[in-house]
Structures are given as C-alpha cells and as structure tokens.
mmCIF file of C-alpha atoms in Angstrom:
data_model
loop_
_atom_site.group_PDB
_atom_site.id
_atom_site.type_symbol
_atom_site.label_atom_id
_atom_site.label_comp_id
_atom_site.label_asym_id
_atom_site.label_seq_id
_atom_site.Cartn_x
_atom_site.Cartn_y
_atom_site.Cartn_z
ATOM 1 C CA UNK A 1 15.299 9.274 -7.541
ATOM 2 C CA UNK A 2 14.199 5.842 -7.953
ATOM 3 C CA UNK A 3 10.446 5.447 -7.870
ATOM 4 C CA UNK A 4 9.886 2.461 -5.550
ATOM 5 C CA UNK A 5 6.853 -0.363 -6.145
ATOM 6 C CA UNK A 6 4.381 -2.000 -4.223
ATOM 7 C CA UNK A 7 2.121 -4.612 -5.020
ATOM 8 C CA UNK A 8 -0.418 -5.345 -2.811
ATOM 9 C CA UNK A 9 -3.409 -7.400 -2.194
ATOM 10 C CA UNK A 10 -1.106 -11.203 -2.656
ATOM 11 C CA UNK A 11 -3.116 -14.074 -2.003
ATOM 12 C CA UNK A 12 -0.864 -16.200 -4.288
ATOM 13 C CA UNK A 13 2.718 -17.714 -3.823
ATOM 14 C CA UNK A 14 3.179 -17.541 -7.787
ATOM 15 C CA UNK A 15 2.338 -14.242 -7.476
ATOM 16 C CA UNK A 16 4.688 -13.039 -4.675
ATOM 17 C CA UNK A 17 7.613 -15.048 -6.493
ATOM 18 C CA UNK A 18 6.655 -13.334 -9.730
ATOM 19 C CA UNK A 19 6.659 -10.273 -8.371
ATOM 20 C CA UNK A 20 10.170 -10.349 -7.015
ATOM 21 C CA UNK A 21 11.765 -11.847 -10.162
ATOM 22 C CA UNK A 22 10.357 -8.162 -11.208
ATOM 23 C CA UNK A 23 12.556 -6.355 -8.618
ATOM 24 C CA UNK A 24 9.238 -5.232 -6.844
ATOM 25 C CA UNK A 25 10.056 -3.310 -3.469
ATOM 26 C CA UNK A 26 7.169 -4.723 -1.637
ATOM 27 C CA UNK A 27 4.507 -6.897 -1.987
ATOM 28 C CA UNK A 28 0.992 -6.205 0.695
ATOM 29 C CA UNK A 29 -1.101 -8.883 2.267
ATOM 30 C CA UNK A 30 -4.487 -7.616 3.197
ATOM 31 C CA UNK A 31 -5.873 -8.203 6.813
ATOM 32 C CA UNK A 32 -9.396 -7.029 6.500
ATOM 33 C CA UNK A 33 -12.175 -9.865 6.104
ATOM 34 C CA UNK A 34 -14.656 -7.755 4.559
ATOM 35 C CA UNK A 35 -11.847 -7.499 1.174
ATOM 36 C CA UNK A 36 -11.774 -9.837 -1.665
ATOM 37 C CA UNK A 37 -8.388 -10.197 -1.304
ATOM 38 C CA UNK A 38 -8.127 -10.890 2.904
ATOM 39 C CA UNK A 39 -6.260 -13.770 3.418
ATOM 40 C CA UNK A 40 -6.232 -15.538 7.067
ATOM 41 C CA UNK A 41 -3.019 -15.583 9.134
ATOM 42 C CA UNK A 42 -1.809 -18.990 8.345
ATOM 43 C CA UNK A 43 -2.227 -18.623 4.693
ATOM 44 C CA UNK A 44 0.284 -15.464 4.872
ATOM 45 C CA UNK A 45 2.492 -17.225 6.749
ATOM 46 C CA UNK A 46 2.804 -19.892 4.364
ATOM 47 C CA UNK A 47 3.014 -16.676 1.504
ATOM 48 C CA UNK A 48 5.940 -15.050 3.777
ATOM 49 C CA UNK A 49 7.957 -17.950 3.987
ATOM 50 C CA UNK A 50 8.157 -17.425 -0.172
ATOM 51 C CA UNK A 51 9.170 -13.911 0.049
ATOM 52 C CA UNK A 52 12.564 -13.325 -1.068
ATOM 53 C CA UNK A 53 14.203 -11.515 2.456
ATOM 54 C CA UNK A 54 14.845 -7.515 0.279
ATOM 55 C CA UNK A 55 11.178 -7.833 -0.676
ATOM 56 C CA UNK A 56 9.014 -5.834 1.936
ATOM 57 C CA UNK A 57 6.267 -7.738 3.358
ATOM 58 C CA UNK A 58 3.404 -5.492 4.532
ATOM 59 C CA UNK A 59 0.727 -6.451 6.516
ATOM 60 C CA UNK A 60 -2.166 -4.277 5.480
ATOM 61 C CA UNK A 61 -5.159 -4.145 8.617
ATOM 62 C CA UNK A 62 -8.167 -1.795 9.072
ATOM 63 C CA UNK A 63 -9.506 -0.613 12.807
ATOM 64 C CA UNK A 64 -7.851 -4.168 13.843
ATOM 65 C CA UNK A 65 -7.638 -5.601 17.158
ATOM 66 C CA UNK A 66 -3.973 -4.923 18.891
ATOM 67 C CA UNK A 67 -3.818 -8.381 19.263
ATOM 68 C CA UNK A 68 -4.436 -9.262 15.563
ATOM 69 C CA UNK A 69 -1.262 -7.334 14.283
ATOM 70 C CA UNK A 70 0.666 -8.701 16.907
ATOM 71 C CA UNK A 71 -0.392 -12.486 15.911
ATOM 72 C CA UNK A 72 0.394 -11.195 12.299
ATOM 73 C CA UNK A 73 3.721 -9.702 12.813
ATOM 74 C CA UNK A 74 5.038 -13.180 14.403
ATOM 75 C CA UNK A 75 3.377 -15.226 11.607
ATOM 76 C CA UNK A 76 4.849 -13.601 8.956
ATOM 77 C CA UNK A 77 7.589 -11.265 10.281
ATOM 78 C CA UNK A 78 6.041 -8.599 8.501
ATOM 79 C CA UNK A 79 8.817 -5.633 8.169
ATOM 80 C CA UNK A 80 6.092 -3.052 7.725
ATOM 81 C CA UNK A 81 2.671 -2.454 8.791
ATOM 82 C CA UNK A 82 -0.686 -0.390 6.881
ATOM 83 C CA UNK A 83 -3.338 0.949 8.702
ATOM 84 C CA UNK A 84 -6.315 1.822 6.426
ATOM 85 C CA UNK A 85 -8.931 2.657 8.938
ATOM 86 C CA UNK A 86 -9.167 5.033 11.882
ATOM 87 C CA UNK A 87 -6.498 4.503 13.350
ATOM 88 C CA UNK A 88 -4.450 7.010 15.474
ATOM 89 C CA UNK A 89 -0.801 8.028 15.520
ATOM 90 C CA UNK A 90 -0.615 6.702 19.554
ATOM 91 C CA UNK A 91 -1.868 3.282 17.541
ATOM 92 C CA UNK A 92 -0.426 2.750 14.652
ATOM 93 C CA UNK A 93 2.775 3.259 17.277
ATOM 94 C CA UNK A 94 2.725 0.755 19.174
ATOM 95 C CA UNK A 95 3.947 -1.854 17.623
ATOM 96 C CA UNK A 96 7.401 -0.792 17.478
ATOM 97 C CA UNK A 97 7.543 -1.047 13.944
ATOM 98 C CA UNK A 98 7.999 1.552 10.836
ATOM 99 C CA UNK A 99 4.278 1.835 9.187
ATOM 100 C CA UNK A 100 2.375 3.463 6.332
ATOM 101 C CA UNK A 101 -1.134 5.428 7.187
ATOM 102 C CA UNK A 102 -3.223 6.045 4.692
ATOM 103 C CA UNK A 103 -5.532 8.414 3.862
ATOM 104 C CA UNK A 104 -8.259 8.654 1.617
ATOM 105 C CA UNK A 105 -8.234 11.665 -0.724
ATOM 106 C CA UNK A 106 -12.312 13.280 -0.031
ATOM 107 C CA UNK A 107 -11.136 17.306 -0.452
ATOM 108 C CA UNK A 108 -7.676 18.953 -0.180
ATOM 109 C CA UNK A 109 -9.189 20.536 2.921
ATOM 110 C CA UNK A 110 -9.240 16.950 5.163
ATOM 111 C CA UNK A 111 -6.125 16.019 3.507
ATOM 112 C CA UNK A 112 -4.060 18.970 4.687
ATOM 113 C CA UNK A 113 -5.972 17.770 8.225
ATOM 114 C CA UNK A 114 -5.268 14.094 7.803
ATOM 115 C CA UNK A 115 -1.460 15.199 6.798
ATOM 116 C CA UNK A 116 -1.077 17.311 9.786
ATOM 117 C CA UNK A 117 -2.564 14.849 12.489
ATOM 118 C CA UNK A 118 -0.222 11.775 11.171
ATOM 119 C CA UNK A 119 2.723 14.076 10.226
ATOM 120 C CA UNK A 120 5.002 11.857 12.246
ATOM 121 C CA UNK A 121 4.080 8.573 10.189
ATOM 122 C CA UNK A 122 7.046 6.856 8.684
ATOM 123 C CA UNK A 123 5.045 6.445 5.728
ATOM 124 C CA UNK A 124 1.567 8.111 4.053
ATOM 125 C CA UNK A 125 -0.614 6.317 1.623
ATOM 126 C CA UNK A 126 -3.020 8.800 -0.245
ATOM 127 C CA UNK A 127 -5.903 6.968 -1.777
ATOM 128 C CA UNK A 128 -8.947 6.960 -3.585
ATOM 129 C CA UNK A 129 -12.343 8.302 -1.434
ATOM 130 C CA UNK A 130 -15.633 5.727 -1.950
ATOM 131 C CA UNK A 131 -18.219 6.106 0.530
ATOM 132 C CA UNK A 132 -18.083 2.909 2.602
ATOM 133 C CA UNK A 133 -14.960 1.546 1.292
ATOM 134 C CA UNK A 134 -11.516 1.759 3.221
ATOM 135 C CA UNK A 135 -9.417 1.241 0.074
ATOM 136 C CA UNK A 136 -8.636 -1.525 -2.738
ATOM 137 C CA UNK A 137 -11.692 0.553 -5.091
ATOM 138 C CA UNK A 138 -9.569 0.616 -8.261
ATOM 139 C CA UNK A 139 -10.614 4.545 -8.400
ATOM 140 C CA UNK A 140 -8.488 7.312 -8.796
ATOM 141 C CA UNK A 141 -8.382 10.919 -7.419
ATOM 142 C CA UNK A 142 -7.299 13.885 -8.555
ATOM 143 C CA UNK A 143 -3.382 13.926 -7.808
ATOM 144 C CA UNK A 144 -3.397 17.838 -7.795
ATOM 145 C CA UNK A 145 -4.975 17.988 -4.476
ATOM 146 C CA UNK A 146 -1.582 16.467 -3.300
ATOM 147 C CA UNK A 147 0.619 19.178 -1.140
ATOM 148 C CA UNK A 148 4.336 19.982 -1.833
ATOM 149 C CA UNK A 149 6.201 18.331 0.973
ATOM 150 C CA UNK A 150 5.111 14.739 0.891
ATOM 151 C CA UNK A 151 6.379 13.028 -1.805
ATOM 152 C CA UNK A 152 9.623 11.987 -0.318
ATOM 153 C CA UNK A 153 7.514 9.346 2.178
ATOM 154 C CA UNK A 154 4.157 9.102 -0.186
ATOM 155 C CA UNK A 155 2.533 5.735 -1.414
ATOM 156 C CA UNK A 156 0.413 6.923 -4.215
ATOM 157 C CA UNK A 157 -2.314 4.469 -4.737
ATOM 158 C CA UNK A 158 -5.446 4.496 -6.355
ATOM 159 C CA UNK A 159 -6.361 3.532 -9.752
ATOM 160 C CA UNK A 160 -3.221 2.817 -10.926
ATOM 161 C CA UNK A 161 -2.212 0.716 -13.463
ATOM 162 C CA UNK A 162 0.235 0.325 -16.514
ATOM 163 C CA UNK A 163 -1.395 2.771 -18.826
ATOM 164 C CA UNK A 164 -1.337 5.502 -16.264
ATOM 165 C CA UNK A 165 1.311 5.141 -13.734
ATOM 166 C CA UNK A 166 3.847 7.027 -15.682
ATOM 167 C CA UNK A 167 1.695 9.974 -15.697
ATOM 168 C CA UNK A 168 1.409 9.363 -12.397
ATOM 169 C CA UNK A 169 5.010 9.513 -11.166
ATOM 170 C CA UNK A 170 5.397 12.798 -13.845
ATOM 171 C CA UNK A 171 3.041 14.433 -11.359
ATOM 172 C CA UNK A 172 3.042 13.628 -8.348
ATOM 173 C CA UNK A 173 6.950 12.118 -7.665
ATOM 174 C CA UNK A 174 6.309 9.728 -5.068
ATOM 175 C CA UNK A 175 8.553 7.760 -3.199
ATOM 176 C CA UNK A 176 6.108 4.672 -3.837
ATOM 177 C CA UNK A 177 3.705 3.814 -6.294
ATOM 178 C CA UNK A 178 1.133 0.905 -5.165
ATOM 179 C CA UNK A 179 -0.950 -1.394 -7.007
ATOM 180 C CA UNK A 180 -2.998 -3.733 -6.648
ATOM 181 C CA UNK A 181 -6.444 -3.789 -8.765
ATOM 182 C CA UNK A 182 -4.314 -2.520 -12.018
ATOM 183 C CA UNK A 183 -2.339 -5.670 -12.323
ATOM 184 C CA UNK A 184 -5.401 -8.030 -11.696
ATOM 185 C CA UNK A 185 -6.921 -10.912 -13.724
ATOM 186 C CA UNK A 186 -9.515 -11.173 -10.993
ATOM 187 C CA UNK A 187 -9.808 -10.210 -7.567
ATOM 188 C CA UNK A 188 -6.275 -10.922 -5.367
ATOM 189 C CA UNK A 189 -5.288 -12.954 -8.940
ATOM 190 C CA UNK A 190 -2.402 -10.820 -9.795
ATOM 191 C CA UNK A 191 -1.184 -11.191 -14.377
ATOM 192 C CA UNK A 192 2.168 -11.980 -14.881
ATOM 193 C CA UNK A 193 1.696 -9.712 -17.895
ATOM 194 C CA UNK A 194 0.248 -6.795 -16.149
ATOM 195 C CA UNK A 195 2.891 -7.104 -13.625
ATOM 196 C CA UNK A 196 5.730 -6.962 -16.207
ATOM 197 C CA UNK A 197 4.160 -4.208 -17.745
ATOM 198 C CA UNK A 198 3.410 -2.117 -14.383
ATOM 199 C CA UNK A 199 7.491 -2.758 -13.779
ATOM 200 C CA UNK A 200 8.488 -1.628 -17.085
ATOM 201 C CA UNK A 201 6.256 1.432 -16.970
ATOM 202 C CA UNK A 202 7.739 2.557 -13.988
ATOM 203 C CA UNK A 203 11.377 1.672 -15.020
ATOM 204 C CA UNK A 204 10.991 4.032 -18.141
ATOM 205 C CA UNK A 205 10.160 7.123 -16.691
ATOM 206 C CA UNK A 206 12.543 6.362 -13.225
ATOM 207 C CA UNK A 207 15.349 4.757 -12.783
#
C-alpha cells in the first residue's frame, strides 16, 4: 500500500504550490495562536485558494471554539479537520466532516485508552508527548508502543524527517506519515529541498 503524506504547519503559498508539484496528499494549516506556525483565517483563505483541488486541506485547531472551525471551514473549504487538544468524539463530530484526532504518545497504557475512547475517528494522529505542548515539538516517540490494528487510519507524526521516515514506515506501516518541523528552514518556512527529499524518501520504500 501506498504510504500517503502530509505536510503540515503552511504559512506560505510557495510552499503549498511546492508541495503539490511533489504529489503531497495533504498539506495542514495550523489554527492555534499560541504555535509558531498559526496563521489567521484570512491568510488561509488566501493559502486555500492556491491549493490544487486533490490536495487535502486540513485545518488543524486545539480546544477551539465551535464557532471558530465553522468560520474556518467556509474560509477555506477545508476537506478535513485536526483536533489536537481535548476534544471529545461528540465534538470533533459535529461538524459533519471526516477528521483526524490525535493523540499524544505519554505510555502505551493511555494510548490503548485514548485509542479506545476515539475508536470511531475517521482518522488517528499519534504524536510526540512534551509536557505543555499540544503537538508541532519536532520530538519523536517510541513507535513500538503503537498497537496492531491502527495503521490502516494512522497519521504518524512526530520527529519525522528525511533521514528517518523510511524507518519509520518499515515499522510502523501507516496510512499517513506527517511532517512538518523535518522539512523546515525555520519555523512554518517549509525547504524546497527538504521537501523533495521527505517525498523521495517515502517514494523509495512505498509506492
């Protein structure tokens, strides 16, 4: 199978187009003021307007307001929605639209629990635990913790970059590997180079 790619954290319409000329599955746009790489609404809608229509746009958000995803989803017509925080299945549904949860990998004990509460999420993101931080650290966790059974909707995240990501899909066989801090010049500045070389990483181990 195919191991799909998404880059997240876009602040840049170079970036986004860049990014697509890769055959990138997705590119994220980060709703969360307290993150280097937020972006307000009207900036992403001017980004979405540049995203080729086969390219994913997710609309990343931590504990948000109901009314704040809503004003994103008709800014940018975001076709999927992340929710990095708190938030509950009866939440995250009720927006009517397919969505990633992710978790943030502490112990394999509240990961079986986190697993188990969300199991009816279209999507789960597994992530790097930092005390204080929601996501976006650049670390990465120990992919053995990772139970059979979830790979076929899994965003693996955390710490990835070129020089690992392979390894990474060898593993763990997710549907999705997501980047963001691995293909970075500086914060939400995405490399063309790093980009490229993210892409062909993942191309040479699965096609």
């Amino acid at each position: 199978m195919r191991t799909r790619i998404k880059m997240c954290g876009m602040t840049r319409a170079e970036d986004i187009q860049a990014a697509a000329a890769l055959g990138v599955d997705a590119i994220g746009m980060v709703f969360y003021p307290p993150s280097p790489r937020a972006i307000s609404v009207e900036h992403a809608a001017q980004l979405a307007q540049t995203c080729p229509v086969l390219v994913d746009k997710v609309a990343l958000f931590v504990n948000p307001e109901p009314s704040l995803v809503r004003e994103v989803i008709s800014a940018t017509k975001a076709t999927l929605l992340q929710f990095h925080g708190d938030e509950t299945p009866e939440f995250c549904q009720q927006f009517g639209q397919p969505y990633i949860k992710a978790l943030r990998v502490a112990n394999k004990e509240d990961l079986i629990v986190g697993l188990d509460i969300h199991q009816h999420a279209p999507a789960i993101l597994l992530d790097a635990y930092v005390e204080g931080t929601p996501g976006g650290t650049g670390q990465k966790f120990d992919w053995s913790m990772i139970p059979p059974g979830v790979q076929e909707r899994l965003f693996l995240a955390g710490g990835l970059s070129p020089s690992n990501v392979a390894d990474a899909i060898k593993q763990v066989m997710p549907y999705v590997v997501d980047v963001s801090g691995g293909i970075e010049a500086s914060k939400g500045i995405k490399s063309a180079q790093l980009m490229a070389e993210f892409v062909a990483a993942v191309r040479e181990i699965s096609s």
